[in-house]
mmCIF file of C-alpha atoms in Angstrom:
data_model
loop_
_atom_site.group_PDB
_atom_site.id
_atom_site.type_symbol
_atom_site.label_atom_id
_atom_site.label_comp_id
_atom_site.label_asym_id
_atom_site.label_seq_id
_atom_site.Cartn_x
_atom_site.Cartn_y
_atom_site.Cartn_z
ATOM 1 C CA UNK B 1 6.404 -53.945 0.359
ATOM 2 C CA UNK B 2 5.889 -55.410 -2.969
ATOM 3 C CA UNK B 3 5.508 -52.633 -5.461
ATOM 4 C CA UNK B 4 4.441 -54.049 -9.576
ATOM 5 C CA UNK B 5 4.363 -51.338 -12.158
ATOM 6 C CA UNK B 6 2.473 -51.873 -14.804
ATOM 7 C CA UNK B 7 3.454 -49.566 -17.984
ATOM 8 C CA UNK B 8 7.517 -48.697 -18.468
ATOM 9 C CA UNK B 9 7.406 -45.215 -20.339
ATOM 10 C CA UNK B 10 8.546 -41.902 -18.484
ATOM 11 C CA UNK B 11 6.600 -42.279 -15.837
ATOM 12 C CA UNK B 12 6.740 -46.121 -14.685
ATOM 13 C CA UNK B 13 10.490 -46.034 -15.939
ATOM 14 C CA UNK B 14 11.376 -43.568 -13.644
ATOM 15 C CA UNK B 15 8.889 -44.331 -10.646
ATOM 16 C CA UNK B 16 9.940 -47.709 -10.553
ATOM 17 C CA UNK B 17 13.296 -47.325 -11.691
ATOM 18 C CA UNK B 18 13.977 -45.066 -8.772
ATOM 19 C CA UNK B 19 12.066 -47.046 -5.872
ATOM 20 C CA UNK B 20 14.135 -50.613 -7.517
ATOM 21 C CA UNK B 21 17.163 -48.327 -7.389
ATOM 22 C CA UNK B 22 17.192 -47.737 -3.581
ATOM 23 C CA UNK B 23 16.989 -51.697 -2.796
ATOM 24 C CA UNK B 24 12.535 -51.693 -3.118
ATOM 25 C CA UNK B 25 10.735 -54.858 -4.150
ATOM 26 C CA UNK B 26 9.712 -53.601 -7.390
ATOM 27 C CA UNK B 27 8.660 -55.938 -10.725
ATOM 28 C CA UNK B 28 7.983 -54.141 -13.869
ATOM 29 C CA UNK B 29 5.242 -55.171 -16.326
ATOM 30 C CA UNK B 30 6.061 -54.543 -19.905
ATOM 31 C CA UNK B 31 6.323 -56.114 -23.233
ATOM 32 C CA UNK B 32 8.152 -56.396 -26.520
ATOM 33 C CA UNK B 33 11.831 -55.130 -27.292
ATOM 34 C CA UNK B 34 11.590 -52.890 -24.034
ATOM 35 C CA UNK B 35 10.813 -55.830 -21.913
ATOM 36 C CA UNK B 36 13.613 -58.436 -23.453
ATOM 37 C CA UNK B 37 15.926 -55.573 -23.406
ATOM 38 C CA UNK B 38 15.336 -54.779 -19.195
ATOM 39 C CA UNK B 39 15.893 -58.722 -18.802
ATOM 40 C CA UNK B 40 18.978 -59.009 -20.432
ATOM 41 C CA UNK B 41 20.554 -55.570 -19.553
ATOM 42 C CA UNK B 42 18.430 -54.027 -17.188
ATOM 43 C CA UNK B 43 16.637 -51.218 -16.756
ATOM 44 C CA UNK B 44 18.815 -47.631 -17.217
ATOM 45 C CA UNK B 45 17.606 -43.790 -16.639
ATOM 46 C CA UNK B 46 19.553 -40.996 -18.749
ATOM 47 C CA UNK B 47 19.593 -38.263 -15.915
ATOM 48 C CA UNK B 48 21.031 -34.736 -16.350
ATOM 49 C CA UNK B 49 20.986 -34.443 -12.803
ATOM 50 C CA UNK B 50 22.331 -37.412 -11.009
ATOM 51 C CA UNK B 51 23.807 -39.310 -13.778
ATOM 52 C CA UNK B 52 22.871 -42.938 -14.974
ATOM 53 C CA UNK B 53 20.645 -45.023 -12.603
ATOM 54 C CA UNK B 54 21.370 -48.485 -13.915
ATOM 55 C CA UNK B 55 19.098 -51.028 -11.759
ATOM 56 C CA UNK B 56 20.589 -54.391 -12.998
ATOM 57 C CA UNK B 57 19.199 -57.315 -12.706
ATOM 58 C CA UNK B 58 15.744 -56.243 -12.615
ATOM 59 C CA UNK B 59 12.127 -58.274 -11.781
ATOM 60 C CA UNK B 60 10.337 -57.842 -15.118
ATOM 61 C CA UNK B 61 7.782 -59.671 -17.092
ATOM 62 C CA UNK B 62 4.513 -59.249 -18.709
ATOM 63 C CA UNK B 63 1.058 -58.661 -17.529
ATOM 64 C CA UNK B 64 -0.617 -62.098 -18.660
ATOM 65 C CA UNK B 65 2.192 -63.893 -16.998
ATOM 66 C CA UNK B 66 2.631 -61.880 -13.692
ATOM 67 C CA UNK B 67 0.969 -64.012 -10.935
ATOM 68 C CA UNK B 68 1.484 -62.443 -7.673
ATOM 69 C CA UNK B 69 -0.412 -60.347 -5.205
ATOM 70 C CA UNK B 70 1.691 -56.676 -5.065
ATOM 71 C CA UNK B 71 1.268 -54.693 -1.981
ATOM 72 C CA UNK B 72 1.235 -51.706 -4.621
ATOM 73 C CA UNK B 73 -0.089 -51.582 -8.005
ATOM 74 C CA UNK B 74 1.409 -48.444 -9.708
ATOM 75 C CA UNK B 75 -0.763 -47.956 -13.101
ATOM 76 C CA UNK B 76 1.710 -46.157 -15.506
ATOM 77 C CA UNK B 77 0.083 -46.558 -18.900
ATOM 78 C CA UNK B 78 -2.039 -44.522 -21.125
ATOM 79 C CA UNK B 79 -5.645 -43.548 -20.983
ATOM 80 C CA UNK B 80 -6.391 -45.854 -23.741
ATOM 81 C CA UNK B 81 -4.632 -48.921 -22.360
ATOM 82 C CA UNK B 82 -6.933 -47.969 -18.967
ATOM 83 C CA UNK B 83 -9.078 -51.668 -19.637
ATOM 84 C CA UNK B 84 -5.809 -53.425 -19.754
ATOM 85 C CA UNK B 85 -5.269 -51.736 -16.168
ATOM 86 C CA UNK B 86 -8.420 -53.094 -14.586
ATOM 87 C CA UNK B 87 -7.911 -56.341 -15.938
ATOM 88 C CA UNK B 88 -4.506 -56.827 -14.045
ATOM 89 C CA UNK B 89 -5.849 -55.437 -11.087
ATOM 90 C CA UNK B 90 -8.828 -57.433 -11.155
ATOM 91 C CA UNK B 91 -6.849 -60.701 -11.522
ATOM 92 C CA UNK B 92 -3.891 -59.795 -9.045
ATOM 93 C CA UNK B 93 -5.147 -57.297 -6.606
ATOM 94 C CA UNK B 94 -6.202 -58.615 -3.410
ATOM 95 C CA UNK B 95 -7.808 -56.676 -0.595
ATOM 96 C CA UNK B 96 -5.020 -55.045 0.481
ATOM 97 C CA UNK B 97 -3.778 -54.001 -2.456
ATOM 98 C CA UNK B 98 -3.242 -50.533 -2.912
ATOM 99 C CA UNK B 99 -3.750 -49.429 -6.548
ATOM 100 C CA UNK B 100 -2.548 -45.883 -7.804
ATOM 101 C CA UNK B 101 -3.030 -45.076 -10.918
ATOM 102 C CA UNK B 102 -0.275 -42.633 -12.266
ATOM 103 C CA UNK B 103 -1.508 -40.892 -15.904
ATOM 104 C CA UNK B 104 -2.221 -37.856 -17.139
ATOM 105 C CA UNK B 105 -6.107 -37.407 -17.193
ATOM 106 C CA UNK B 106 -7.971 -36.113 -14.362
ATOM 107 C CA UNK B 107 -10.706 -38.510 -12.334
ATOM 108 C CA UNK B 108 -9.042 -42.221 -13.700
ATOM 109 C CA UNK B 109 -8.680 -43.506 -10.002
ATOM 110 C CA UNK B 110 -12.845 -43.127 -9.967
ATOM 111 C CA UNK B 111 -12.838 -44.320 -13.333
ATOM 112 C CA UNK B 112 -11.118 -47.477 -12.401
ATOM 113 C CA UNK B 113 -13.085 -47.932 -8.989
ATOM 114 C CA UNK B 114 -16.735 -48.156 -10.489
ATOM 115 C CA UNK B 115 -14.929 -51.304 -12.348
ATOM 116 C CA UNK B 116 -12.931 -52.667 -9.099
ATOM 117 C CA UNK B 117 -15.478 -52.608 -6.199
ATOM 118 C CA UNK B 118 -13.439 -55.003 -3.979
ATOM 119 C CA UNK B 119 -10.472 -53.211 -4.525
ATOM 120 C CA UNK B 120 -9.170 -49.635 -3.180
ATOM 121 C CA UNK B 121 -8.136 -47.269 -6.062
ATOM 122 C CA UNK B 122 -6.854 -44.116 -5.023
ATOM 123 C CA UNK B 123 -6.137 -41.220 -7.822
ATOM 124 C CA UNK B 124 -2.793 -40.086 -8.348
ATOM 125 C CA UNK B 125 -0.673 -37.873 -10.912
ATOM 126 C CA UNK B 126 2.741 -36.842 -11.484
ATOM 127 C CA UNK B 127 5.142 -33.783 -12.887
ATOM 128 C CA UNK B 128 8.503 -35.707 -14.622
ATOM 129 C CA UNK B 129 9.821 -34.970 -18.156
ATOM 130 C CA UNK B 130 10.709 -38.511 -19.602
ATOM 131 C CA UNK B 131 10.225 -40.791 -22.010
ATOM 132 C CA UNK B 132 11.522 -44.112 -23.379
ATOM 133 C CA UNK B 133 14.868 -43.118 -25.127
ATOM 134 C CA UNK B 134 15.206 -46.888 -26.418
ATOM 135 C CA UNK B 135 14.602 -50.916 -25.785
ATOM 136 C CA UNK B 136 15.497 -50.550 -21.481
ATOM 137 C CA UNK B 137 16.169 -47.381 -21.892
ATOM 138 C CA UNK B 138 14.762 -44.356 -20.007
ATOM 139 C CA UNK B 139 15.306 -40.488 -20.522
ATOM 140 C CA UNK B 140 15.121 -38.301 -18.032
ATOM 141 C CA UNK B 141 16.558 -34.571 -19.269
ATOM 142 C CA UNK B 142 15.120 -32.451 -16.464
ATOM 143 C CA UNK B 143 14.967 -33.200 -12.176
ATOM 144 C CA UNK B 144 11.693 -32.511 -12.417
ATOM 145 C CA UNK B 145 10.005 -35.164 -10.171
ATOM 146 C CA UNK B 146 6.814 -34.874 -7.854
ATOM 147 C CA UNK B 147 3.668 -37.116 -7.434
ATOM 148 C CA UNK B 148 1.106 -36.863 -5.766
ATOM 149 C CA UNK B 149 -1.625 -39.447 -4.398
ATOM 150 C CA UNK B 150 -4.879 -39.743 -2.297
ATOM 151 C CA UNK B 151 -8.303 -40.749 -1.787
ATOM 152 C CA UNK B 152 -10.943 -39.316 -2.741
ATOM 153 C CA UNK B 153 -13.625 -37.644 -0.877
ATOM 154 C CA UNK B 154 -15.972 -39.846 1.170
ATOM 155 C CA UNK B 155 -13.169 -43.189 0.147
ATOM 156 C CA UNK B 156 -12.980 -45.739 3.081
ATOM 157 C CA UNK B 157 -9.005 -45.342 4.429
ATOM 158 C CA UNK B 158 -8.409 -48.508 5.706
ATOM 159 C CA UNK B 159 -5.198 -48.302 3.904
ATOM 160 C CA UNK B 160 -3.781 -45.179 4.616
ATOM 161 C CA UNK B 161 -0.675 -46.613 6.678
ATOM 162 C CA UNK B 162 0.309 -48.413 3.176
ATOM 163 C CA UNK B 163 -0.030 -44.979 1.312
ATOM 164 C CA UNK B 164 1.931 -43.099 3.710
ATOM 165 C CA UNK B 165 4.500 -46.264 3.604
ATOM 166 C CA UNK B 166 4.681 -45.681 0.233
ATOM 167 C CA UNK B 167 4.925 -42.149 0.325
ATOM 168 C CA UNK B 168 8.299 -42.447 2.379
ATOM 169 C CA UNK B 169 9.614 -44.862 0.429
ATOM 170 C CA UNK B 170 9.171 -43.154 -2.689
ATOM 171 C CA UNK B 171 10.465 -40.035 -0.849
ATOM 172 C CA UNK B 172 13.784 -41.778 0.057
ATOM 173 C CA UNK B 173 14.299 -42.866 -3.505
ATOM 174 C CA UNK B 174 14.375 -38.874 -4.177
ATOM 175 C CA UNK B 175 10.928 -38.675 -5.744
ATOM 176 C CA UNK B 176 9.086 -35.526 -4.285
ATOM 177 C CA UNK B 177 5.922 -37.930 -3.079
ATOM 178 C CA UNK B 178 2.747 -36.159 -1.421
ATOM 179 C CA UNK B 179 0.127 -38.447 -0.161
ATOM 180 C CA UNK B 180 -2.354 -35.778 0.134
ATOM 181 C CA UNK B 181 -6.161 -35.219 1.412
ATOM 182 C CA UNK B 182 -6.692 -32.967 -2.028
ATOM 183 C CA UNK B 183 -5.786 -35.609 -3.978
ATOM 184 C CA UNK B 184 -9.103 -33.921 -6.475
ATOM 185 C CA UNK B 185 -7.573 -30.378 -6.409
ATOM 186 C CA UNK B 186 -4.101 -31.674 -6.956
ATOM 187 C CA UNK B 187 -4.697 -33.530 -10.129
ATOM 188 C CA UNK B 188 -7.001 -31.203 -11.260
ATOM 189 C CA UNK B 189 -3.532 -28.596 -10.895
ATOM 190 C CA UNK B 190 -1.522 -30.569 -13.007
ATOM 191 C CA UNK B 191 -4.373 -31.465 -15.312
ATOM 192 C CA UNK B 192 -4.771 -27.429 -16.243
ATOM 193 C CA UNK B 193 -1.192 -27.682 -17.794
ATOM 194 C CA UNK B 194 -1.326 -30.820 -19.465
ATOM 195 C CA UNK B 195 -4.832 -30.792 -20.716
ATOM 196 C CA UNK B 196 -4.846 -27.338 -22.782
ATOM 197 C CA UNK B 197 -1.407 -27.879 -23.998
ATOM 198 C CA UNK B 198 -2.260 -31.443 -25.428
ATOM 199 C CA UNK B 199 -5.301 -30.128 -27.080
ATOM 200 C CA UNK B 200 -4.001 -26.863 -28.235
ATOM 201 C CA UNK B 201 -0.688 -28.045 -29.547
ATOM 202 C CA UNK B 202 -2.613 -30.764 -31.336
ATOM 203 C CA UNK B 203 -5.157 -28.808 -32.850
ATOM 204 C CA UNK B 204 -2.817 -25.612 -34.111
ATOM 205 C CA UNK B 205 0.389 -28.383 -34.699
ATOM 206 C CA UNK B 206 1.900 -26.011 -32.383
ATOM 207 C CA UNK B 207 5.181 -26.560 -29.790
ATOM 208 C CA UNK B 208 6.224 -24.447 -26.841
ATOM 209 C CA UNK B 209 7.945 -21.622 -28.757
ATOM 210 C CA UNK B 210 4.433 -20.885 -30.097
ATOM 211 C CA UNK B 211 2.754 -20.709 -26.737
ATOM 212 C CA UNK B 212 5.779 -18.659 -25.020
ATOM 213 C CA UNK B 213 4.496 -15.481 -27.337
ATOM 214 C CA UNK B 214 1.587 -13.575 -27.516
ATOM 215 C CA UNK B 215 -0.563 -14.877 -30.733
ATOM 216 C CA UNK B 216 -3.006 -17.544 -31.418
ATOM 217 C CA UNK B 217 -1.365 -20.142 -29.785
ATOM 218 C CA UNK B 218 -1.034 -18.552 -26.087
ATOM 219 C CA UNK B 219 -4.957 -17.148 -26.617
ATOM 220 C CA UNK B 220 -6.180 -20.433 -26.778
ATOM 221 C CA UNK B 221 -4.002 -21.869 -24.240
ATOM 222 C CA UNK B 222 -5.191 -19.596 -21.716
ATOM 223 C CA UNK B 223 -8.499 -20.031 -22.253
ATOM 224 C CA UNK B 224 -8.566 -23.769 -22.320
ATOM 225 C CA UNK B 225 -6.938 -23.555 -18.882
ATOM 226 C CA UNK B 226 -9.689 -20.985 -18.147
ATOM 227 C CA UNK B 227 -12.677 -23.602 -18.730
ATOM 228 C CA UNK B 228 -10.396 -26.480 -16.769
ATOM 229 C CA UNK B 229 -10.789 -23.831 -13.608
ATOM 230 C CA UNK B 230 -14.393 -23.323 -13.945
ATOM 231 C CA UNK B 231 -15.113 -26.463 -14.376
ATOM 232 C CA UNK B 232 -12.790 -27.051 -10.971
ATOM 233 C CA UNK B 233 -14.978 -24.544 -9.549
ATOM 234 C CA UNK B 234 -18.304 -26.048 -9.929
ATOM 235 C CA UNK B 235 -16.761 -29.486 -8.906
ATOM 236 C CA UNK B 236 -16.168 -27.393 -5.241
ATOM 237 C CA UNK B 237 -12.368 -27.759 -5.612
ATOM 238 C CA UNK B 238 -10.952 -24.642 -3.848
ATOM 239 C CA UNK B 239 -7.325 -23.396 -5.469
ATOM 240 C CA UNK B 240 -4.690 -22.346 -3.254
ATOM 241 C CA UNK B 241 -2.841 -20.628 -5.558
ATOM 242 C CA UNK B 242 -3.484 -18.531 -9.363
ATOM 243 C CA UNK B 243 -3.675 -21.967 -12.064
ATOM 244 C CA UNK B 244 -3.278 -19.511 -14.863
ATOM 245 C CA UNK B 245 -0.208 -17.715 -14.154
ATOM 246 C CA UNK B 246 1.033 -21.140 -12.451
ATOM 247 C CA UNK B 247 0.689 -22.538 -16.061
ATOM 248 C CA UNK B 248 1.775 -20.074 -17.950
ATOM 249 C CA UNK B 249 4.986 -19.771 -15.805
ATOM 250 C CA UNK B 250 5.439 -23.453 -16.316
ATOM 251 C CA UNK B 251 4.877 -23.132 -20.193
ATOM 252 C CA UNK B 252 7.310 -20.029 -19.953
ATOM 253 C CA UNK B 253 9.883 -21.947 -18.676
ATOM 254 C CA UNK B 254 9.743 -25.172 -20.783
ATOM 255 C CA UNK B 255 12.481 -26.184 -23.232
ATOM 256 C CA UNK B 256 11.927 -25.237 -26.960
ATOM 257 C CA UNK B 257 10.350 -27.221 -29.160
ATOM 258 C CA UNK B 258 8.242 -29.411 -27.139
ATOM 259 C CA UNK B 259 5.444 -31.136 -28.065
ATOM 260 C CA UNK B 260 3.310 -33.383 -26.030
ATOM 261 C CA UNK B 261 3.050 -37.180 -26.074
ATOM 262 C CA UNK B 262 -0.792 -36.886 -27.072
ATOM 263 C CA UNK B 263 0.668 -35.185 -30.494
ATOM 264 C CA UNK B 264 3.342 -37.273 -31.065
ATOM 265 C CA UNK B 265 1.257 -40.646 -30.542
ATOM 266 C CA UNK B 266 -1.598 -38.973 -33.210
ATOM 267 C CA UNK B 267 1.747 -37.920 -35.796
ATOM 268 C CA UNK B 268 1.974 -41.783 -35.706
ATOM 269 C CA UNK B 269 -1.111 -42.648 -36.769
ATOM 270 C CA UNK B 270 -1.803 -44.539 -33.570
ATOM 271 C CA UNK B 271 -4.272 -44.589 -30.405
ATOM 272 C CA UNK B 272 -3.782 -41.199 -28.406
ATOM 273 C CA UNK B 273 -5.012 -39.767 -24.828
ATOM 274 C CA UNK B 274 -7.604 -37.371 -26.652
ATOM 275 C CA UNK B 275 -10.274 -38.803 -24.905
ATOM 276 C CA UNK B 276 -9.398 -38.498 -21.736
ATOM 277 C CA UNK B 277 -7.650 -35.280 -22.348
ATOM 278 C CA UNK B 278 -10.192 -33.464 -24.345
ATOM 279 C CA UNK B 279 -13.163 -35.534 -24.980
ATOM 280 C CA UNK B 280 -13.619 -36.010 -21.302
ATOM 281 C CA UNK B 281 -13.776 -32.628 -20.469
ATOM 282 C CA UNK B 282 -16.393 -30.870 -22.724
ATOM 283 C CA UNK B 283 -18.537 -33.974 -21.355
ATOM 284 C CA UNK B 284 -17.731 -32.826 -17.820
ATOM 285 C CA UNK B 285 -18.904 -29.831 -18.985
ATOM 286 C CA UNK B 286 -22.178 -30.680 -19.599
ATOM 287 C CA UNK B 287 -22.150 -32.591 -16.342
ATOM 288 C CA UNK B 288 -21.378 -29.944 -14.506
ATOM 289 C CA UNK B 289 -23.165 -27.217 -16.484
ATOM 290 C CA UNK B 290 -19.930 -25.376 -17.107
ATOM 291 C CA UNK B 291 -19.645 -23.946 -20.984
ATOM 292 C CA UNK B 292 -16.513 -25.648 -22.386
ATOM 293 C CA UNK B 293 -16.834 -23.887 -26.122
ATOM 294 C CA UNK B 294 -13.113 -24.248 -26.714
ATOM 295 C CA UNK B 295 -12.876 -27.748 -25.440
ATOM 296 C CA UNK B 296 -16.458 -28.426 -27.244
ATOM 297 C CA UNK B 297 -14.954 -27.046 -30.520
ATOM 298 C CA UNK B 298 -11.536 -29.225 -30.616
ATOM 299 C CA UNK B 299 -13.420 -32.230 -29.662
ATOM 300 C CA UNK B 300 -15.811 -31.990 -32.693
ATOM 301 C CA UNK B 301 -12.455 -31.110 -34.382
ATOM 302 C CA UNK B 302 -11.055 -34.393 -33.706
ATOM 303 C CA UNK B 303 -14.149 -36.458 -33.961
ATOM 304 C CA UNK B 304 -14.281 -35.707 -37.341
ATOM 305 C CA UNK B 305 -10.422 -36.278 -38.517
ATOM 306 C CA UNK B 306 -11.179 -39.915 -36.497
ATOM 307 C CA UNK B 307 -8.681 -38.758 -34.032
ATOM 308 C CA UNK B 308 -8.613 -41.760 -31.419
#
């Protein structure tokens, strides 16, 4: 199975790292100082938990210059690099490729699909704390490390041997893999954590000490994650378990200080997810005819500070 991974951050890094660890085809696409860096010295994780994962050498290159046809097309980048990700896969994807888009907004696999109609897209996300800690170099500070992938509802299967091959592959690596039937309700469950956090650290500057006590912070926390849930509930997406104590347990237990990579990306002045991780959903809203006043009200917020 030939696995490419397009985007090297926290998440590609470690998906890919850990797949090429355990002997998988797998060729990263990447660029700059990261890129030359993985050539030269490979491609290292910083783990607390099983030490350094050094895969050396290591099959990387850029997009423009990758020419083959991957069994697997892992799409690790941001929401706003999401064009980038349908050009690849509309130059190198064949029929049976198997794309799997990995990011943090909810819905990108159907995004992706109305722009790839000869190609099968499934919708994926993933829990894993990490983030480039330097030129081919990965940290990952907590074991944290589950993802999840599936069709969608009413999706043609024809490749659902490949998914569950990649499912067991990615499970032998170590990775907690799910190829699930819910992929919908799934992402949606990880969405409800990342989603208000991102938009209420952003908007209050606030980090995970602020949302781990009662006070402005935690209010609008919860009821972010309270409009993500009815807006799950219109879309017919049944939860198994309670999303708001599951997040605020999660938000409970994070390290101090945290912020998310949505604030730190706008603290540099540069592009950021808000658009998929905000924008997007007080539009579902009004899709769905769900009020979304608290997203409604950070969006404005951030249209008019030109937050990208």
């Amino acid at each position: 199975m030939k696995i490419a991974v397009f985007g090297v951050g926290g998440t590609g890094g470690v998906l890919g790292g850990y797949l090429a660890a355990a002997g998988n085809d797998v060729t990263f696409l990447a660029r700059g100082r990261h890129l030359e860096a993985m050539q030269q010295n490979g491609l290292r994780i910083h783990t607390k938990h099983r030490g350094d994962i050094l895969v050396r050498p290591v099959q990387a290159t850029t997009a423009e210059a990758y020419d083959d046809t991957p069994d697997v097309l892992l799409v690790c980048v941001k929401y706003y690099n999401l064009e980038d990700a349908i050009a690849l896969a509309r130059r190198v994807a064949g029929p049976d490729t198997l794309v799997v888009p990995v990011l943090n907004v909810f819905g990108t696999g159907g995004v992706m699909q109305k722009q790839l109609p000869d190609t099968t897209v499934l919708d994926g996300c993933m829990y894993v704390f990490a983030r480039i800690g330097g030129p081919g170099i990965i940290e990952q500070p907590q074991k944290t490390l589950r993802c999840f992938f599936g069709f969608r509802p009413g999706q043609e299967e024809r490749l659902a041997p490949k998914a569950r091959e990649l499912e067991q592959r990615m499970q032998e690596t170590g990775i907690q893999a799910h190829f699930t039937d819910q992929i919908q309700r799934d992402a949606l469950v990880k969405f409800s954590f990342v989603s208000p956090m991102g938009a209420a650290g952003l908007y209050l500057d606030a980090v995970s000490d602020d949302f781990q006590k009662p006070g402005e912070a935690r209010d609008l926390f919860v009821g972010l994650v309270k409009e993500v849930i009815a807006l799950g509930t219109a879309m017919g997406i049944t939860f198994e378990n309670d999303l708001l104590e599951k997040d605020l347990q999660l938000m409970d237990g994070s390290e101090k200080g945290m912020t998310t990579s949505m604030q730190r990306d706008v603290a540099k002045g540069g592009k950021s997810e808000f658009a998929g991780l905000v924008t997007r959903i007080a539009e579902m809203g009004k899709e769905y005819g769900v009020p979304t006043p608290l997203y409604d009200k950070i969006a404005a917020w951030g249209r008019e500070r030109g937050i990208r």
